[in-house]
Amino acid sequence: TTGQPAADETVDAPTSDRVLGAPLVELNHVNKHFGELHVLQDIDLTVHKGEVLVVIGPSGSGKSTLCRAINRLETIDDGSIAVDGKTLPEEGKALAQLRAEVGMVFQSFNLFAHKTVLDNVTLGPRKVRGMSKKDAEELARTLLDRVGVGNQAGKMPAQLSGGQQQRVAIARALAMQPKVMLFDEPTSALDPEMVNEVLDVMVALAEEGMTMIVVTHEMGFARKAAHRVVFMADGQIVEEAPPEEFFTAPKSERARDFLSKIL
Ligand code: ADP
Ligand code: MG
């Protein structure tokens, strides 16, 4: 690792001195257009096993498209994206299998409205992983407990608060036993008093060693859990640095300008 943490960093930086593993998500020269708009411009990015990467940047800079491309919810024009050494196939059963290795949590919770909380979590493991109903339910209950909504299993999503729904969405993604978790502004649709209950679950996941790519403007989370912050603007990675460095001494004018607006 890179030296000893300073004395005043030791309390809040449990993850920053963790030893990272091999490359897990690798983007090489990824380009994507929407018509005339060059939304991802020659993106090179490697995320290592156990790493927590925070992606920030102005609205429209391509952050969601980047996440969606990693999960193949969007195609790319050229370049390559590999997860655990495997380049994602474009379609078919192999795509479903590989997509299962990449858990995704969206801004809008996207739970199945007409299924119970428990069924929301068991569906993927049963359909994609071929798990028995009994095993899937056991796993789901463990995960729902872990995110603090174990007592909500029989309810419908609409009966839960936004913060509870988002925690169910995290449990649902974890039920697929993904190798990496993508979070696209997971707290930005929440009422302020519910933000921390979701961030706390994410910090705990980070501390357990989950590989995470998190699009968020929550600086507290970034400082506490991120190894690295990537700043995107206009489809490009403009700057990347450890959070303490990025937030205190951003190098680019665009990052300074952005931070002055959100801090
Ligand atoms: P961010 O998440 O950083 O706000 P997005 O990745 O959502 O940015 O969008 C980047 C740009 O691509 C925006 O200008 C957006 O309007 C455009 N865009 C996103 N999705 C589509 C789409 N399906 N078709 C056309 N343009 C899109
Ligand atoms: Mg977005």
mmCIF file of C-alpha atoms and ligand atoms in Angstrom:
data_model
loop_
_atom_site.group_PDB
_atom_site.id
_atom_site.type_symbol
_atom_site.label_atom_id
_atom_site.label_comp_id
_atom_site.label_asym_id
_atom_site.label_seq_id
_atom_site.Cartn_x
_atom_site.Cartn_y
_atom_site.Cartn_z
ATOM 1 C CA THR A 1 0.000 0.000 0.000
ATOM 2 C CA THR A 2 0.972 3.619 -0.252
ATOM 3 C CA GLY A 3 2.370 4.491 3.145
ATOM 4 C CA GLN A 4 0.744 5.014 6.517
ATOM 5 C CA PRO A 5 -2.479 6.942 6.888
ATOM 6 C CA ALA A 6 -2.075 10.235 8.715
ATOM 7 C CA ALA A 7 -3.201 10.099 12.333
ATOM 8 C CA ASP A 8 -6.308 12.172 11.669
ATOM 9 C CA GLU A 9 -7.415 9.845 8.847
ATOM 10 C CA THR A 10 -7.452 6.593 10.726
ATOM 11 C CA VAL A 11 -11.026 6.748 12.016
ATOM 12 C CA ASP A 12 -12.838 7.373 8.770
ATOM 13 C CA ALA A 13 -10.580 5.645 6.267
ATOM 14 C CA PRO A 14 -10.899 1.923 6.974
ATOM 15 C CA THR A 15 -10.935 0.968 3.299
ATOM 16 C CA SER A 16 -8.318 3.264 1.854
ATOM 17 C CA ASP A 17 -5.317 1.202 2.854
ATOM 18 C CA ARG A 18 -6.748 -2.129 1.770
ATOM 19 C CA VAL A 19 -4.671 -4.122 -0.658
ATOM 20 C CA LEU A 20 -6.462 -4.308 -3.985
ATOM 21 C CA GLY A 21 -6.690 -7.396 -6.145
ATOM 22 C CA ALA A 22 -6.423 -8.104 -9.851
ATOM 23 C CA PRO A 23 -8.230 -6.057 -12.510
ATOM 24 C CA LEU A 24 -11.943 -6.905 -12.450
ATOM 25 C CA VAL A 25 -13.573 -4.382 -14.773
ATOM 26 C CA GLU A 26 -11.512 -3.185 -17.718
ATOM 27 C CA LEU A 27 -12.610 -0.612 -20.255
ATOM 28 C CA ASN A 28 -10.306 -0.063 -23.193
ATOM 29 C CA HIS A 29 -10.798 2.806 -25.621
ATOM 30 C CA VAL A 30 -14.562 2.726 -25.192
ATOM 31 C CA ASN A 31 -16.493 5.024 -27.508
ATOM 32 C CA LYS A 32 -20.216 5.583 -27.710
ATOM 33 C CA HIS A 33 -22.325 8.000 -29.723
ATOM 34 C CA PHE A 34 -25.967 8.982 -29.510
ATOM 35 C CA GLY A 35 -26.349 10.388 -33.005
ATOM 36 C CA GLU A 36 -24.033 13.387 -33.155
ATOM 37 C CA LEU A 37 -23.314 13.291 -29.436
ATOM 38 C CA HIS A 38 -20.028 11.592 -28.542
ATOM 39 C CA VAL A 39 -21.186 10.528 -25.099
ATOM 40 C CA LEU A 40 -18.224 8.292 -24.161
ATOM 41 C CA GLN A 41 -14.912 9.445 -25.608
ATOM 42 C CA ASP A 42 -12.110 6.932 -25.597
ATOM 43 C CA ILE A 43 -12.694 5.816 -22.016
ATOM 44 C CA ASP A 44 -9.890 3.790 -20.428
ATOM 45 C CA LEU A 45 -10.672 2.608 -16.945
ATOM 46 C CA THR A 46 -9.597 -0.338 -14.806
ATOM 47 C CA VAL A 47 -11.287 -1.209 -11.540
ATOM 48 C CA HIS A 48 -9.535 -3.730 -9.331
ATOM 49 C CA LYS A 49 -11.039 -6.421 -7.137
ATOM 50 C CA GLY A 50 -12.043 -4.855 -3.831
ATOM 51 C CA GLU A 51 -11.807 -1.332 -5.155
ATOM 52 C CA VAL A 52 -14.452 1.304 -4.524
ATOM 53 C CA LEU A 53 -14.527 3.800 -7.356
ATOM 54 C CA VAL A 54 -16.631 6.938 -7.128
ATOM 55 C CA VAL A 55 -17.603 8.628 -10.391
ATOM 56 C CA ILE A 56 -18.681 12.240 -10.248
ATOM 57 C CA GLY A 57 -19.309 14.934 -12.799
ATOM 58 C CA PRO A 58 -21.912 17.340 -14.144
ATOM 59 C CA SER A 59 -25.292 16.167 -15.373
ATOM 60 C CA GLY A 60 -25.048 14.912 -18.958
ATOM 61 C CA SER A 61 -21.359 14.024 -18.741
ATOM 62 C CA GLY A 62 -21.966 10.325 -19.502
ATOM 63 C CA LYS A 63 -21.890 8.724 -16.055
ATOM 64 C CA SER A 64 -25.102 6.732 -16.462
ATOM 65 C CA THR A 65 -24.161 5.694 -19.971
ATOM 66 C CA LEU A 66 -20.846 4.426 -18.626
ATOM 67 C CA CYS A 67 -22.625 2.286 -16.010
ATOM 68 C CA ARG A 68 -25.165 1.037 -18.514
ATOM 69 C CA ALA A 69 -22.430 0.135 -20.978
ATOM 70 C CA ILE A 70 -20.597 -1.918 -18.342
ATOM 71 C CA ASN A 71 -23.810 -3.865 -17.803
ATOM 72 C CA ARG A 72 -24.574 -3.997 -21.546
ATOM 73 C CA LEU A 73 -27.799 -2.085 -21.121
ATOM 74 C CA GLU A 74 -26.170 0.090 -23.810
ATOM 75 C CA THR A 75 -24.062 -1.089 -26.705
ATOM 76 C CA ILE A 76 -20.747 0.592 -27.451
ATOM 77 C CA ASP A 77 -19.428 1.675 -30.860
ATOM 78 C CA ASP A 78 -15.861 0.550 -30.354
ATOM 79 C CA GLY A 79 -13.375 -0.440 -27.696
ATOM 80 C CA SER A 80 -13.903 -3.271 -25.247
ATOM 81 C CA ILE A 81 -15.353 -3.900 -21.811
ATOM 82 C CA ALA A 82 -14.294 -6.956 -19.836
ATOM 83 C CA VAL A 83 -15.569 -8.186 -16.486
ATOM 84 C CA ASP A 84 -13.282 -10.634 -14.721
ATOM 85 C CA GLY A 85 -11.361 -11.188 -17.920
ATOM 86 C CA LYS A 86 -14.428 -11.972 -20.007
ATOM 87 C CA THR A 87 -15.567 -9.598 -22.708
ATOM 88 C CA LEU A 88 -19.298 -9.212 -22.406
ATOM 89 C CA PRO A 89 -21.247 -10.915 -25.193
ATOM 90 C CA GLU A 90 -23.906 -8.861 -26.957
ATOM 91 C CA GLU A 91 -26.896 -11.107 -26.364
ATOM 92 C CA GLY A 92 -28.362 -14.440 -25.406
ATOM 93 C CA LYS A 93 -27.976 -16.666 -22.394
ATOM 94 C CA ALA A 94 -24.290 -15.847 -22.038
ATOM 95 C CA LEU A 95 -25.212 -12.192 -21.667
ATOM 96 C CA ALA A 96 -27.733 -12.969 -18.915
ATOM 97 C CA GLN A 97 -25.099 -15.013 -17.084
ATOM 98 C CA LEU A 98 -22.437 -12.354 -17.362
ATOM 99 C CA ARG A 99 -24.856 -9.576 -16.509
ATOM 100 C CA ALA A 100 -25.616 -11.472 -13.316
ATOM 101 C CA GLU A 101 -22.009 -10.835 -12.258
ATOM 102 C CA VAL A 102 -22.637 -7.101 -12.399
ATOM 103 C CA GLY A 103 -25.200 -5.937 -9.853
ATOM 104 C CA MET A 104 -26.875 -2.653 -10.623
ATOM 105 C CA VAL A 105 -28.761 -0.232 -8.394
ATOM 106 C CA PHE A 106 -30.502 2.696 -10.066
ATOM 107 C CA GLN A 107 -31.659 6.082 -8.890
ATOM 108 C CA SER A 108 -35.304 5.013 -9.218
ATOM 109 C CA PHE A 109 -35.547 1.836 -7.228
ATOM 110 C CA ASN A 110 -36.973 -0.253 -10.091
ATOM 111 C CA LEU A 111 -38.477 -2.941 -7.886
ATOM 112 C CA PHE A 112 -41.161 -5.146 -9.405
ATOM 113 C CA ALA A 113 -44.260 -3.336 -8.135
ATOM 114 C CA HIS A 114 -46.550 -6.362 -8.194
ATOM 115 C CA LYS A 115 -44.239 -8.718 -6.340
ATOM 116 C CA THR A 116 -43.519 -8.889 -2.650
ATOM 117 C CA VAL A 117 -40.177 -7.747 -1.287
ATOM 118 C CA LEU A 118 -39.170 -11.383 -0.823
ATOM 119 C CA ASP A 119 -40.150 -12.316 -4.389
ATOM 120 C CA ASN A 120 -38.246 -9.309 -5.738
ATOM 121 C CA VAL A 121 -35.089 -10.731 -4.203
ATOM 122 C CA THR A 122 -35.637 -14.429 -5.010
ATOM 123 C CA LEU A 123 -36.615 -13.979 -8.668
ATOM 124 C CA GLY A 124 -33.116 -13.499 -10.101
ATOM 125 C CA PRO A 125 -31.414 -16.322 -8.208
ATOM 126 C CA ARG A 126 -34.224 -18.716 -9.198
ATOM 127 C CA LYS A 127 -34.433 -17.711 -12.864
ATOM 128 C CA VAL A 128 -30.817 -16.977 -13.723
ATOM 129 C CA ARG A 129 -28.895 -18.988 -11.146
ATOM 130 C CA GLY A 130 -31.387 -21.886 -11.112
ATOM 131 C CA MET A 131 -31.589 -21.854 -7.331
ATOM 132 C CA SER A 132 -34.388 -23.770 -5.557
ATOM 133 C CA LYS A 133 -37.227 -21.761 -4.003
ATOM 134 C CA LYS A 134 -36.122 -22.780 -0.521
ATOM 135 C CA ASP A 135 -32.483 -21.823 -1.039
ATOM 136 C CA ALA A 136 -33.410 -18.556 -2.752
ATOM 137 C CA GLU A 137 -35.705 -17.596 0.114
ATOM 138 C CA GLU A 138 -33.086 -18.415 2.684
ATOM 139 C CA LEU A 139 -30.548 -16.285 0.820
ATOM 140 C CA ALA A 140 -33.081 -13.465 0.365
ATOM 141 C CA ARG A 141 -33.948 -13.387 4.068
ATOM 142 C CA THR A 142 -30.270 -13.254 4.998
ATOM 143 C CA LEU A 143 -29.683 -10.353 2.612
ATOM 144 C CA LEU A 144 -32.826 -8.473 3.656
ATOM 145 C CA ASP A 145 -31.661 -8.774 7.268
ATOM 146 C CA ARG A 146 -28.247 -7.511 6.269
ATOM 147 C CA VAL A 147 -29.670 -4.325 4.721
ATOM 148 C CA GLY A 148 -32.006 -3.844 7.683
ATOM 149 C CA VAL A 149 -35.388 -4.683 6.119
ATOM 150 C CA GLY A 150 -35.756 -8.316 7.186
ATOM 151 C CA ASN A 151 -39.138 -7.555 8.751
ATOM 152 C CA GLN A 152 -40.549 -6.196 5.453
ATOM 153 C CA ALA A 153 -40.236 -9.401 3.419
ATOM 154 C CA GLY A 154 -43.969 -9.986 2.935
ATOM 155 C CA LYS A 155 -44.846 -6.430 1.964
ATOM 156 C CA MET A 156 -45.309 -4.890 -1.475
ATOM 157 C CA PRO A 157 -42.727 -2.272 -2.554
ATOM 158 C CA ALA A 158 -45.237 0.601 -2.403
ATOM 159 C CA GLN A 159 -45.728 -0.062 1.320
ATOM 160 C CA LEU A 160 -42.060 0.747 1.981
ATOM 161 C CA SER A 161 -40.305 4.095 2.277
ATOM 162 C CA GLY A 162 -37.912 5.135 -0.471
ATOM 163 C CA GLY A 163 -34.921 4.312 1.693
ATOM 164 C CA GLN A 164 -36.302 0.856 2.443
ATOM 165 C CA GLN A 165 -37.063 0.231 -1.234
ATOM 166 C CA GLN A 166 -33.542 1.192 -2.216
ATOM 167 C CA ARG A 167 -32.132 -1.171 0.406
ATOM 168 C CA VAL A 168 -34.327 -3.945 -1.039
ATOM 169 C CA ALA A 169 -32.919 -3.076 -4.469
ATOM 170 C CA ILE A 170 -29.413 -3.517 -3.056
ATOM 171 C CA ALA A 171 -30.385 -6.882 -1.528
ATOM 172 C CA ARG A 172 -31.890 -7.928 -4.859
ATOM 173 C CA ALA A 173 -28.680 -7.101 -6.687
ATOM 174 C CA LEU A 174 -26.561 -8.879 -4.057
ATOM 175 C CA ALA A 175 -28.730 -12.008 -4.345
ATOM 176 C CA MET A 176 -27.150 -12.680 -7.739
ATOM 177 C CA GLN A 177 -23.781 -12.843 -5.995
ATOM 178 C CA PRO A 178 -22.267 -10.285 -8.343
ATOM 179 C CA LYS A 179 -18.542 -9.719 -8.677
ATOM 180 C CA VAL A 180 -19.038 -5.979 -8.912
ATOM 181 C CA MET A 181 -21.826 -3.634 -7.890
ATOM 182 C CA LEU A 182 -22.735 -0.541 -9.890
ATOM 183 C CA PHE A 183 -24.668 2.226 -8.176
ATOM 184 C CA ASP A 184 -26.043 5.046 -10.334
ATOM 185 C CA GLU A 185 -26.944 7.958 -8.042
ATOM 186 C CA PRO A 186 -28.621 5.578 -5.589
ATOM 187 C CA THR A 187 -29.597 8.286 -3.108
ATOM 188 C CA SER A 188 -30.506 11.215 -5.332
ATOM 189 C CA ALA A 189 -34.225 10.353 -5.493
ATOM 190 C CA LEU A 190 -34.489 9.910 -1.732
ATOM 191 C CA ASP A 191 -35.835 12.267 0.870
ATOM 192 C CA PRO A 192 -32.835 13.695 2.755
ATOM 193 C CA GLU A 193 -33.563 11.826 5.977
ATOM 194 C CA MET A 194 -33.285 8.499 4.122
ATOM 195 C CA VAL A 195 -29.988 9.096 2.390
ATOM 196 C CA ASN A 196 -27.804 7.884 5.246
ATOM 197 C CA GLU A 197 -29.605 4.590 5.768
ATOM 198 C CA VAL A 198 -28.727 3.680 2.183
ATOM 199 C CA LEU A 199 -25.175 5.063 2.328
ATOM 200 C CA ASP A 200 -24.554 3.122 5.547
ATOM 201 C CA VAL A 201 -25.413 -0.128 3.750
ATOM 202 C CA MET A 202 -23.048 0.833 0.931
ATOM 203 C CA VAL A 203 -20.224 1.692 3.323
ATOM 204 C CA ALA A 204 -20.690 -1.684 5.026
ATOM 205 C CA LEU A 205 -20.507 -3.425 1.639
ATOM 206 C CA ALA A 206 -17.326 -1.539 0.825
ATOM 207 C CA GLU A 207 -15.802 -2.557 4.135
ATOM 208 C CA GLU A 208 -16.614 -6.189 3.377
ATOM 209 C CA GLY A 209 -14.490 -5.879 0.260
ATOM 210 C CA MET A 210 -17.131 -5.617 -2.467
ATOM 211 C CA THR A 211 -15.880 -4.120 -5.726
ATOM 212 C CA MET A 212 -18.042 -1.070 -6.358
ATOM 213 C CA ILE A 213 -18.496 1.616 -8.983
ATOM 214 C CA VAL A 214 -20.594 4.365 -7.479
ATOM 215 C CA VAL A 215 -21.930 7.402 -9.291
ATOM 216 C CA THR A 216 -22.698 9.830 -6.495
ATOM 217 C CA HIS A 217 -22.178 13.364 -5.365
ATOM 218 C CA GLU A 218 -22.200 12.313 -1.721
ATOM 219 C CA MET A 219 -18.781 13.514 -0.619
ATOM 220 C CA GLY A 220 -19.139 11.900 2.796
ATOM 221 C CA PHE A 221 -19.465 8.506 1.160
ATOM 222 C CA ALA A 222 -16.557 9.182 -1.183
ATOM 223 C CA ARG A 223 -14.288 10.267 1.655
ATOM 224 C CA LYS A 224 -15.279 7.344 3.839
ATOM 225 C CA ALA A 225 -15.321 4.512 1.324
ATOM 226 C CA ALA A 226 -13.718 5.391 -2.019
ATOM 227 C CA HIS A 227 -10.225 4.440 -3.031
ATOM 228 C CA ARG A 228 -10.398 6.641 -6.075
ATOM 229 C CA VAL A 229 -12.573 9.372 -7.515
ATOM 230 C CA VAL A 230 -13.003 9.711 -11.259
ATOM 231 C CA PHE A 231 -14.252 13.070 -12.515
ATOM 232 C CA MET A 232 -16.111 12.976 -15.838
ATOM 233 C CA ALA A 233 -17.097 15.873 -18.056
ATOM 234 C CA ASP A 234 -18.389 15.880 -21.632
ATOM 235 C CA GLY A 235 -17.878 12.157 -22.104
ATOM 236 C CA GLN A 236 -14.282 12.146 -20.930
ATOM 237 C CA ILE A 237 -12.425 11.165 -17.809
ATOM 238 C CA VAL A 238 -10.895 14.508 -16.960
ATOM 239 C CA GLU A 239 -9.192 13.657 -13.733
ATOM 240 C CA GLU A 240 -8.793 10.860 -11.198
ATOM 241 C CA ALA A 241 -7.300 10.867 -7.718
ATOM 242 C CA PRO A 242 -7.820 9.503 -4.213
ATOM 243 C CA PRO A 243 -10.772 11.317 -2.582
ATOM 244 C CA GLU A 244 -8.732 13.323 -0.088
ATOM 245 C CA GLU A 245 -6.608 14.644 -2.935
ATOM 246 C CA PHE A 246 -9.451 15.223 -5.374
ATOM 247 C CA PHE A 247 -11.677 17.132 -2.961
ATOM 248 C CA THR A 248 -8.934 19.284 -1.463
ATOM 249 C CA ALA A 249 -6.764 19.890 -4.522
ATOM 250 C CA PRO A 250 -8.552 19.198 -7.816
ATOM 251 C CA LYS A 251 -6.135 19.680 -10.697
ATOM 252 C CA SER A 252 -8.411 20.702 -13.550
ATOM 253 C CA GLU A 253 -10.349 23.913 -13.914
ATOM 254 C CA ARG A 254 -13.501 21.943 -14.739
ATOM 255 C CA ALA A 255 -13.287 19.890 -11.552
ATOM 256 C CA ARG A 256 -12.660 23.020 -9.457
ATOM 257 C CA ASP A 257 -15.644 24.693 -11.078
ATOM 258 C CA PHE A 258 -17.855 21.644 -10.499
ATOM 259 C CA LEU A 259 -16.820 21.268 -6.866
ATOM 260 C CA SER A 260 -17.426 24.962 -6.181
ATOM 261 C CA LYS A 261 -21.040 24.401 -7.252
ATOM 262 C CA ILE A 262 -21.796 21.307 -5.209
ATOM 263 C CA LEU A 263 -19.771 21.745 -2.000
HETATM 264 P P1 ADP B 1 -25.105 11.622 -16.710
HETATM 265 O O1 ADP B 1 -25.516 10.336 -16.100
HETATM 266 O O2 ADP B 1 -23.688 11.999 -16.467
HETATM 267 O O3 ADP B 1 -26.036 12.757 -16.337
HETATM 268 P P2 ADP B 1 -25.931 10.390 -19.187
HETATM 269 O O4 ADP B 1 -25.012 9.263 -19.420
HETATM 270 O O5 ADP B 1 -27.286 10.074 -18.669
HETATM 271 O O6 ADP B 1 -25.209 11.493 -18.299
HETATM 272 O O7 ADP B 1 -26.151 11.182 -20.537
HETATM 273 C C1 ADP B 1 -25.067 11.700 -21.277
HETATM 274 C C2 ADP B 1 -25.616 12.401 -22.502
HETATM 275 O O8 ADP B 1 -26.203 11.443 -23.363
HETATM 276 C C3 ADP B 1 -26.704 13.412 -22.194
HETATM 277 O O9 ADP B 1 -26.527 14.515 -23.054
HETATM 278 C C4 ADP B 1 -27.972 12.682 -22.509
HETATM 279 O O10 ADP B 1 -28.987 13.562 -22.908
HETATM 280 C C5 ADP B 1 -27.547 11.775 -23.646
HETATM 281 N N1 ADP B 1 -28.305 10.527 -23.704
HETATM 282 C C6 ADP B 1 -28.395 9.604 -22.715
HETATM 283 N N2 ADP B 1 -29.137 8.546 -23.089
HETATM 284 C C7 ADP B 1 -29.524 8.806 -24.372
HETATM 285 C C8 ADP B 1 -30.305 8.089 -25.344
HETATM 286 N N3 ADP B 1 -30.812 6.884 -25.067
HETATM 287 N N4 ADP B 1 -30.478 8.667 -26.551
HETATM 288 C C9 ADP B 1 -29.952 9.875 -26.826
HETATM 289 N N5 ADP B 1 -29.214 10.594 -25.981
HETATM 290 C C10 ADP B 1 -28.991 10.079 -24.762
HETATM 291 MG MG MG B 2 -26.996 9.874 -14.734
#
